[in-house]
Amino acid sequence: MHSKSKNKQESIEKKSDFINKNIIRDALKDSIKKLRFKTQLKNPVMFIVYIGSIITSVITLLSFLNFTNDDPIFTLMITVFLWFTVLFANFAEAIAEGRGKAQANSLRAAKKDVMAKRLNSPDKYAEFEMVASNNLKKGDIVLVVAEEQIPGDGDVIDGVASVDESAITGESAPVIRESGGDRCAVTGGTTVVSDYLIVKITAEAGESFLDKMIAMVEGSQRKKTPNEIALQTLLIALTSIFLVVTVTIYPYSLFAVNYNGIGTIVSVTSLIALLVCLAPTTIGALLSSIGIAGMSRLNVSNVLATSGRAIEAAGDVDVLLLDKTGTITFGNRQASEFIPLQGVDNEELADSAQLSSLADETPEGRSIVILAKKLYAIRGRYLGPLEAEFVPFSAKTRMSGVNTSKNEIRKGAASAIKEFVESKNGIYPKECDDIVSSISRQGGTPLVVCKDNRVLGVIHLKDILKSGVKEKFNDLRKMGIKTIMITGDNPLTAAAIAAEAGVDDFLAEATPEGKLELINEYQRKGHLVAMTGDGSNDAPALAQADVAVAMNTGTQAAKEAGNMVDLDSSPTKLIEIVKIGKQLLMTRGALTTFSIANDVAKYFAIIPPLFLGVYPQLNKLNIMNLSSPESAIMSAVIYNALIIIALIPLALKGVKYEELPASKLLKRNILIYGAGGLIAPFIAIKVIDILISFIM
Ligand SMILES: Nc1ncnc2c1ncn2[C@@H]1O[C@H](COP(=O)(O)OP(=O)(O)OP(=O)(O)O)[C@@H](O)[C@H]1O
Ligand SMILES: [K+]
Ligand SMILES: [Mg+2]
């Protein structure tokens, strides 16, 4: 236990130690690569700066060759800092991506090609051929024995084994993988530690979970979220207004100078400088890195998100639906006891329970076969297809069983068996209800067994709650999030587990459709709903939830339906996800406020020197009293570039998060970053101006 938690700690430390020399070096290289026209076009605000830099570069060249009247040194300085502005924005994005790339590299190391044992027929384990893992096709069946790496993603169709998934989860304690239930999914790149597994491959090479993980952490599949697009549209609108304003200044100053017969025409370089300073370049430069960094922080918490939109939605979630079995509990419900009704022989119950479970491939079913064997030495028999017809378990019928030539045997949820018995004119005894209630009140799952229309008794299935959930659900409550447990189990069991786990509410006897309907209902009432689940019966609900966290221990169906996978399979991981979501939204808001508030100072710094040549009386506005018009414009441009670099750490780490109501947080952030955005540039531009006049 001790070494396990230590190991985990180490892996987290390794992951969060993200800004190392290599990442910075790669980011510097990438900043140059990102100068490509096509890349720049993706960020319209920065694209304006890019075009401006190209124009002033040409003017600089012409001024040095004496083709224009521009001051070559001034033009050169502006040009250099405009290019720095573009490069700094590139760097911000590159360094945010760098963390993901580093994580992706360590994942790639886990993705070795191995030789797989492909079976010719699913039940002849001795006959196989060796095939390279990247030549495996969907539907291939492979045998994986102890100490071998699982060659691809798949579902276990036979066997039980412990699997080391540390390559993916960073968690060194092995997990159980077995056929049938909600824990049948295995991931390529993980290693079987003991026993063997027969795995049916479900993903072709190149489309595996590990491949998807790599693509995700690398950010190569990152799409802009609707929120980002909305903000970017606003930034483009602002930039367009400033563009129109600056463009009209030129003919205006031309006219004024001609009319008055004195003064100097505003230079194109100065106008470009003005435009760049007024455009929201700070947030424009940092917008994508804020999003990428949010995604990375999520990865550090061992959560993989397929959608940036889901992370943002997490910031506003107010209802969390949790599946019980496999999410709040560990989900390996094991038969612990057979309780016969009065007048029923112990062995008859155990025998029927076992018969009904022979073909039941769920962990519950297998545990029943084993318990019967253990208690009464009833050997598992082989029933051929002619003698018996198996009725597999489904979450909808809540029953499973077998029809033999003599009897119809069923086991399942009490309500389902009651219906079954009564449909055959049998009587469902009160005594059975009492046993069912007593098991349920202990948080166990009762399975009632019947032979035709006669109830024989009850099987007690036991499950264990994951540790530490109660305190964590308390934290969720403090964050204003309502927790609701949903389960296919009966109301009494549900109530017992709900009380033990400390959720706010629960829904019992939920079918897959029932889970989906509950989410729909909350969404219709205007709530933003998160769902955490692991089973195939959770998939429809996961597909509908705004934030859908699938347990890594869960089925392929659940993982595909969700928009996040929690590698730690923790029911309370949503706490961290919500924090990261809120922080992402706050950081974006704070930096937008800061960026726009900055304009006031830049206005005072640039407008007076710009028009001094035309209207000397404008000098009254020169409250900053900068040393010369050129120095004023230069200082503003330099500040505008440097502020991007200065804010990169904030964009990556996110603004400080505290558990305050959203409106309070918003107010506080607007105050801090709005006021900061007003004052900071006045001071910084003045200091830069003093330095420039000192040097020149
Ligand atoms: N193998 C089985 N054979 C017969 N009945 C079963 C079997 N497994 C479960 N049941 C019954 O069916 C009910 C519904 O099962 P289902 O898997 O849909 O939900 P669950 O696992 O109990 O809860 P959750 O939705 O929280 O995972 C169970 O509560 C149990 O009564
Ligand atoms: K700007
Ligand atoms: Mg479940």
XYZ file of C-alpha atoms in Angstrom, residues 253 256-258 260-266 611-616:
17
model
C -3.902 63.998 -41.151
C -5.226 68.699 -42.009
C -1.607 69.274 -42.934
C -2.488 70.457 -46.456
C -3.164 74.309 -42.357
C -0.053 74.355 -44.458
C 2.029 73.212 -41.482
C 2.733 70.007 -39.486
C 3.821 66.485 -40.374
C 1.726 63.687 -41.779
C 1.258 60.697 -39.462
C -1.119 64.168 -33.551
C 1.406 66.546 -32.148
C 2.524 67.286 -35.690
C -1.006 68.195 -36.694
C -2.445 69.728 -33.546
C 0.207 71.048 -31.145
